[in-house]
Amino acid sequence: MQEFDPQVLNEPPIPPPEEFSKRAHVRSMEEYEEMRAHAERDPEGFWGEQAKMLHWFEPPKKILEWDMPHAKWFVGGKLNVSDNCLDRHLEENGNKPALLWEAEDGATLQLTYTELQECVCKFANVLSGLGVKAGDSVTIYMPMIPELPIAMLACARIGAVHSVIFGGFSAIAIADRIADSKSKILITADGGYRRGKVIPLKEMADAALLNCPTVEKSIVVRRTNGKVDWKEGRDLWWHELVEKASKECPAVAFDSEQPLFILYTSGTTGKPKGVMHTSAGYLLQCQWSTRLVFDLRDDDIYWCTADIGWVTGHSYMVYGPLANGASIVMYEGAPDFPRRDRFWEIVARYKVTIFYSSATAVRAFMAWGNEWIDKHDISSLRLLGTVGEPINPAAWKWYSQVIGKGRCPIVDTWWQTETGSILISPLPGATPTKPGCATRPLPGVAARVVTMQGETVKPGETGYLIIERPWPSMLRTIYGDDERYRRDYWSRIPGVYFTGDAAQCDKDNYIWVLGRVDDVIKVAGHRLSSMEIESALVSHPAVAEAAVVAKPDEIRGEAIVAFVTLRSGQNPSRELRAALGEHIAMTIGTIARPSEVRFADLLPKTRSGKIMRRLLREVAQKGGVSGDTTTLEDLSVIEKLAHTRGHDEE
Ligand code: ATP
Ligand code: MG
């Protein structure tokens, strides 16, 4: 028996819309294969060629120095990341909008490239004035306001290393990350808005700073005008500092490998790691992939809905699009505020053409119902993207039909904080898509699905997703822990990059990412992916979301426990529980029938919206949770889950 054969594998691939292909940067699979073949023959030559799209003060002398697991890309080259994102666009596009910002309360702000560059220069001077030097780390804990990308670009301009902490984190999480990165400066705001309420950011930051002896200055943006505690000598208002700063700040040339930022992973599998990225390779692959994957053109209005606190926000809200000189929409608040149509209202208002969001968000939109979308004219959209988790085929099809009106290609982009940029994705004008599949590696990316011995698996067999050779935007290390970097990524299967994701490759060489290696379940000798079973559950009309984990079982090795949340209007019942078991048996086989189906109001998620199966595993196995929960969005969810039951009781 084959291990995994989702029905979707048998559906014919969906070709890109002809109209789209005609105008795309890459127009056919032949063109894609040609690029790919070139890159395979001569990877360094290929990346050296692409690197010409950056603005260099001094071109690189050598493309790659690879001393496994340490890579140096574009050796000897000198550039400035903020110059690449701003200054080089000024001559031709100074008046083009760079940032189209919308506050949660509806207020708006627009910054042209010239204006954004000026803001960045001023703040870079502020940082220098406070003694920040190249290589120093600066922690940024801010809401989604223009000052956030400004602060990041200002750090880049002077060679400081930013560490952005998502604005939803609490004092303990902030203190942990500041202690790890040893920042001398913290940039925050008096507060931020979320669903109309004020999130007291400064209060949280102040609590964290009680345990952060390295921080000397805290710069505070006035956003809500609420009352805040003030520590003289440490706290400084952003607006007062900027007012006095000069707008002249020539971009200094830095080495290609100048550290650019540290970013902590979302902690879905364990304690977050400080992923370190450097300048030229990261920026190049962000610029290049934004252009190719989102088929970016000069007149696009581009909106990536990710929070800048996550890597998607770093690479595809800030660095990738700005390096391309794009016009970017940035929204401060929640997607359901004041109503569940906020995103579609924004799409209509700004005439957004490219929309990039997470798989979780797509599932939420789907559960909320089509009426929220139908009210708005979203015909400006021409391309849709998704990231973060495998997207189940039902959600993919809904996205394509209801948001994309059958016209917009979907790019299902696979990548990680560690990879820095998208590595596996359709090229929208070229690649025929399959719902739920990230399709093929981008040219230059050597992705394969292998056994633990490093042998390629057969089509339809589950294996480990690996990347065979270094790529420009790869992480350089785990901050302060070279050993962990080597062990976690380059030693599991010696000599190749271990992604930690399970995957399959089908007969067309398409890669299906199934989820994390730890989430693969073994029942009676068969390996099942949690994603496959979840997908089947979500295809039942009563189900909004599902997460499936294993628990030890004496007879079958592992038994399947399903946690299910229902769509609005549906109620848990014994009949429904039985029906869901039956539904899985019908779609996948009796082998996949869960031994428990637990109905829950909410599933435990990271603040980036990913389901934390490791916590569910603990609930299923031990009835409670003792693992790291610092990245969990809402602790009370676990409490409630522990009380759910998996069987019918009399
Ligand atoms: P941690 O490493 O701390 O557990 P994390 O892996 O959730 O956190 P990220 O780097 O944000 O943090 O997420 C990358 C992971 O997200 C990938 O390894 C993969 O499991 C999943 N992922 C991202 N995009 C896709 C996609 N398009 N299809 C399938 N899975 C995806
Ligand atoms: Mg990860």
PDB file of N, CA, C and O in Angstrom, residues 456-491:
ATOM      1  N   THR A 456      17.200   9.942  -2.230  1.00  0.00           N
ATOM      2  CA  THR A 456      15.942  10.499  -2.717  1.00  0.00           C
ATOM      3  C   THR A 456      14.816   9.480  -2.553  1.00  0.00           C
ATOM      4  O   THR A 456      14.995   8.312  -2.887  1.00  0.00           O
ATOM      5  N   VAL A 457      13.675   9.929  -2.031  1.00  0.00           N
ATOM      6  CA  VAL A 457      12.559   8.993  -1.863  1.00  0.00           C
ATOM      7  C   VAL A 457      11.765   8.871  -3.165  1.00  0.00           C
ATOM      8  O   VAL A 457      11.844   9.740  -4.033  1.00  0.00           O
ATOM      9  N   LYS A 458      11.021   7.794  -3.278  1.00  0.00           N
ATOM     10  CA  LYS A 458      10.202   7.581  -4.486  1.00  0.00           C
ATOM     11  C   LYS A 458       8.968   8.475  -4.440  1.00  0.00           C
ATOM     12  O   LYS A 458       8.528   8.864  -3.353  1.00  0.00           O
ATOM     13  N   PRO A 459       8.373   8.769  -5.600  1.00  0.00           N
ATOM     14  CA  PRO A 459       7.142   9.563  -5.599  1.00  0.00           C
ATOM     15  C   PRO A 459       6.110   8.928  -4.669  1.00  0.00           C
ATOM     16  O   PRO A 459       5.954   7.708  -4.655  1.00  0.00           O
ATOM     17  N   GLY A 460       5.435   9.759  -3.894  1.00  0.00           N
ATOM     18  CA  GLY A 460       4.384   9.254  -3.006  1.00  0.00           C
ATOM     19  C   GLY A 460       4.894   8.763  -1.663  1.00  0.00           C
ATOM     20  O   GLY A 460       4.109   8.384  -0.805  1.00  0.00           O
ATOM     21  N   GLU A 461       6.204   8.751  -1.448  1.00  0.00           N
ATOM     22  CA  GLU A 461       6.724   8.363  -0.135  1.00  0.00           C
ATOM     23  C   GLU A 461       7.120   9.599   0.654  1.00  0.00           C
ATOM     24  O   GLU A 461       7.627  10.562   0.102  1.00  0.00           O
ATOM     25  N   THR A 462       6.902   9.514   1.960  1.00  0.00           N
ATOM     26  CA  THR A 462       7.230  10.658   2.802  1.00  0.00           C
ATOM     27  C   THR A 462       8.713  10.648   3.166  1.00  0.00           C
ATOM     28  O   THR A 462       9.269   9.604   3.468  1.00  0.00           O
ATOM     29  N   GLY A 463       9.333  11.816   3.101  1.00  0.00           N
ATOM     30  CA  GLY A 463      10.736  11.921   3.487  1.00  0.00           C
ATOM     31  C   GLY A 463      11.015  13.274   4.111  1.00  0.00           C
ATOM     32  O   GLY A 463      10.100  13.995   4.509  1.00  0.00           O
ATOM     33  N   TYR A 464      12.286  13.606   4.189  1.00  0.00           N
ATOM     34  CA  TYR A 464      12.715  14.858   4.812  1.00  0.00           C
ATOM     35  C   TYR A 464      13.072  15.870   3.735  1.00  0.00           C
ATOM     36  O   TYR A 464      13.807  15.555   2.805  1.00  0.00           O
ATOM     37  N   LEU A 465      12.557  17.076   3.901  1.00  0.00           N
ATOM     38  CA  LEU A 465      12.894  18.132   2.943  1.00  0.00           C
ATOM     39  C   LEU A 465      14.261  18.702   3.312  1.00  0.00           C
ATOM     40  O   LEU A 465      14.479  19.135   4.450  1.00  0.00           O
ATOM     41  N   ILE A 466      15.164  18.686   2.347  1.00  0.00           N
ATOM     42  CA  ILE A 466      16.505  19.231   2.596  1.00  0.00           C
ATOM     43  C   ILE A 466      16.894  20.195   1.457  1.00  0.00           C
ATOM     44  O   ILE A 466      16.296  20.168   0.381  1.00  0.00           O
ATOM     45  N   ILE A 467      17.903  21.017   1.719  1.00  0.00           N
ATOM     46  CA  ILE A 467      18.460  21.874   0.671  1.00  0.00           C
ATOM     47  C   ILE A 467      19.922  21.453   0.546  1.00  0.00           C
ATOM     48  O   ILE A 467      20.659  21.424   1.536  1.00  0.00           O
ATOM     49  N   GLU A 468      20.315  21.137  -0.680  1.00  0.00           N
ATOM     50  CA  GLU A 468      21.608  20.479  -0.861  1.00  0.00           C
ATOM     51  C   GLU A 468      22.828  21.376  -0.783  1.00  0.00           C
ATOM     52  O   GLU A 468      23.920  20.908  -0.537  1.00  0.00           O
ATOM     53  N   ARG A 469      22.655  22.640  -1.097  1.00  0.00           N
ATOM     54  CA  ARG A 469      23.839  23.496  -1.063  1.00  0.00           C
ATOM     55  C   ARG A 469      23.440  24.882  -0.572  1.00  0.00           C
ATOM     56  O   ARG A 469      22.265  25.224  -0.564  1.00  0.00           O
ATOM     57  N   PRO A 470      24.433  25.668  -0.147  1.00  0.00           N
ATOM     58  CA  PRO A 470      24.108  26.982   0.413  1.00  0.00           C
ATOM     59  C   PRO A 470      23.424  27.892  -0.609  1.00  0.00           C
ATOM     60  O   PRO A 470      23.605  27.721  -1.811  1.00  0.00           O
ATOM     61  N   TRP A 471      22.634  28.829  -0.116  1.00  0.00           N
ATOM     62  CA  TRP A 471      21.971  29.823  -0.961  1.00  0.00           C
ATOM     63  C   TRP A 471      22.189  31.181  -0.313  1.00  0.00           C
ATOM     64  O   TRP A 471      22.452  31.259   0.897  1.00  0.00           O
ATOM     65  N   PRO A 472      22.116  32.267  -1.112  1.00  0.00           N
ATOM     66  CA  PRO A 472      22.546  33.575  -0.590  1.00  0.00           C
ATOM     67  C   PRO A 472      21.828  34.058   0.669  1.00  0.00           C
ATOM     68  O   PRO A 472      22.461  34.621   1.558  1.00  0.00           O
ATOM     69  N   SER A 473      20.507  33.830   0.784  1.00  0.00           N
ATOM     70  CA  SER A 473      19.782  34.403   1.930  1.00  0.00           C
ATOM     71  C   SER A 473      19.682  33.440   3.111  1.00  0.00           C
ATOM     72  O   SER A 473      18.868  33.643   4.001  1.00  0.00           O
ATOM     73  N   MET A 474      20.499  32.401   3.123  1.00  0.00           N
ATOM     74  CA  MET A 474      20.434  31.459   4.246  1.00  0.00           C
ATOM     75  C   MET A 474      20.896  32.106   5.545  1.00  0.00           C
ATOM     76  O   MET A 474      21.673  33.058   5.535  1.00  0.00           O
ATOM     77  N   LEU A 475      20.394  31.594   6.667  1.00  0.00           N
ATOM     78  CA  LEU A 475      20.896  32.085   7.950  1.00  0.00           C
ATOM     79  C   LEU A 475      22.395  31.810   8.022  1.00  0.00           C
ATOM     80  O   LEU A 475      22.888  30.837   7.449  1.00  0.00           O
ATOM     81  N   ARG A 476      23.116  32.645   8.746  1.00  0.00           N
ATOM     82  CA  ARG A 476      24.557  32.446   8.880  1.00  0.00           C
ATOM     83  C   ARG A 476      24.894  31.668  10.150  1.00  0.00           C
ATOM     84  O   ARG A 476      25.887  30.981  10.218  1.00  0.00           O
ATOM     85  N   THR A 477      24.048  31.831  11.156  1.00  0.00           N
ATOM     86  CA  THR A 477      24.224  31.065  12.394  1.00  0.00           C
ATOM     87  C   THR A 477      23.023  31.300  13.291  1.00  0.00           C
ATOM     88  O   THR A 477      22.115  32.073  12.952  1.00  0.00           O
ATOM     89  N   ILE A 478      22.986  30.600  14.420  1.00  0.00           N
ATOM     90  CA  ILE A 478      22.066  30.941  15.505  1.00  0.00           C
ATOM     91  C   ILE A 478      22.865  31.875  16.392  1.00  0.00           C
ATOM     92  O   ILE A 478      23.968  31.530  16.825  1.00  0.00           O
ATOM     93  N   TYR A 479      22.313  33.061  16.649  1.00  0.00           N
ATOM     94  CA  TYR A 479      23.076  34.070  17.347  1.00  0.00           C
ATOM     95  C   TYR A 479      23.647  33.517  18.656  1.00  0.00           C
ATOM     96  O   TYR A 479      22.911  32.989  19.497  1.00  0.00           O
ATOM     97  N   GLY A 480      24.941  33.598  18.780  1.00  0.00           N
ATOM     98  CA  GLY A 480      25.607  33.162  20.012  1.00  0.00           C
ATOM     99  C   GLY A 480      25.693  31.654  20.179  1.00  0.00           C
ATOM    100  O   GLY A 480      26.063  31.180  21.246  1.00  0.00           O
ATOM    101  N   ASP A 481      25.320  30.883  19.166  1.00  0.00           N
ATOM    102  CA  ASP A 481      25.308  29.436  19.345  1.00  0.00           C
ATOM    103  C   ASP A 481      25.639  28.698  18.043  1.00  0.00           C
ATOM    104  O   ASP A 481      24.798  27.995  17.465  1.00  0.00           O
ATOM    105  N   ASP A 482      26.881  28.863  17.598  1.00  0.00           N
ATOM    106  CA  ASP A 482      27.345  28.203  16.367  1.00  0.00           C
ATOM    107  C   ASP A 482      27.131  26.692  16.424  1.00  0.00           C
ATOM    108  O   ASP A 482      26.832  26.053  15.418  1.00  0.00           O
ATOM    109  N   GLU A 483      27.296  26.152  17.613  1.00  0.00           N
ATOM    110  CA  GLU A 483      27.201  24.705  17.785  1.00  0.00           C
ATOM    111  C   GLU A 483      25.788  24.211  17.482  1.00  0.00           C
ATOM    112  O   GLU A 483      25.590  23.233  16.768  1.00  0.00           O
ATOM    113  N   ARG A 484      24.821  24.949  18.010  1.00  0.00           N
ATOM    114  CA  ARG A 484      23.419  24.576  17.763  1.00  0.00           C
ATOM    115  C   ARG A 484      23.076  24.730  16.274  1.00  0.00           C
ATOM    116  O   ARG A 484      22.319  23.939  15.706  1.00  0.00           O
ATOM    117  N   TYR A 485      23.667  25.755  15.664  1.00  0.00           N
ATOM    118  CA  TYR A 485      23.461  25.976  14.228  1.00  0.00           C
ATOM    119  C   TYR A 485      23.931  24.762  13.435  1.00  0.00           C
ATOM    120  O   TYR A 485      23.210  24.203  12.607  1.00  0.00           O
ATOM    121  N   ARG A 486      25.144  24.322  13.771  1.00  0.00           N
ATOM    122  CA  ARG A 486      25.693  23.163  13.066  1.00  0.00           C
ATOM    123  C   ARG A 486      24.840  21.916  13.337  1.00  0.00           C
ATOM    124  O   ARG A 486      24.459  21.199  12.428  1.00  0.00           O
ATOM    125  N   ARG A 487      24.519  21.698  14.588  1.00  0.00           N
ATOM    126  CA  ARG A 487      23.815  20.485  14.988  1.00  0.00           C
ATOM    127  C   ARG A 487      22.395  20.419  14.401  1.00  0.00           C
ATOM    128  O   ARG A 487      22.006  19.439  13.794  1.00  0.00           O
ATOM    129  N   ASP A 488      21.636  21.519  14.550  1.00  0.00           N
ATOM    130  CA  ASP A 488      20.227  21.480  14.131  1.00  0.00           C
ATOM    131  C   ASP A 488      20.055  21.465  12.620  1.00  0.00           C
ATOM    132  O   ASP A 488      19.088  20.908  12.115  1.00  0.00           O
ATOM    133  N   TYR A 489      20.963  22.124  11.895  1.00  0.00           N
ATOM    134  CA  TYR A 489      20.696  22.313  10.470  1.00  0.00           C
ATOM    135  C   TYR A 489      21.616  21.545   9.533  1.00  0.00           C
ATOM    136  O   TYR A 489      21.200  21.184   8.444  1.00  0.00           O
ATOM    137  N   TRP A 490      22.869  21.324   9.913  1.00  0.00           N
ATOM    138  CA  TRP A 490      23.806  20.764   8.940  1.00  0.00           C
ATOM    139  C   TRP A 490      24.367  19.395   9.324  1.00  0.00           C
ATOM    140  O   TRP A 490      25.229  18.872   8.629  1.00  0.00           O
ATOM    141  N   SER A 491      23.880  18.822  10.445  1.00  0.00           N
ATOM    142  CA  SER A 491      24.435  17.539  10.869  1.00  0.00           C
ATOM    143  C   SER A 491      23.426  16.399  10.882  1.00  0.00           C
ATOM    144  O   SER A 491      23.806  15.246  10.930  1.00  0.00           O
TER     145      SER A 491
END
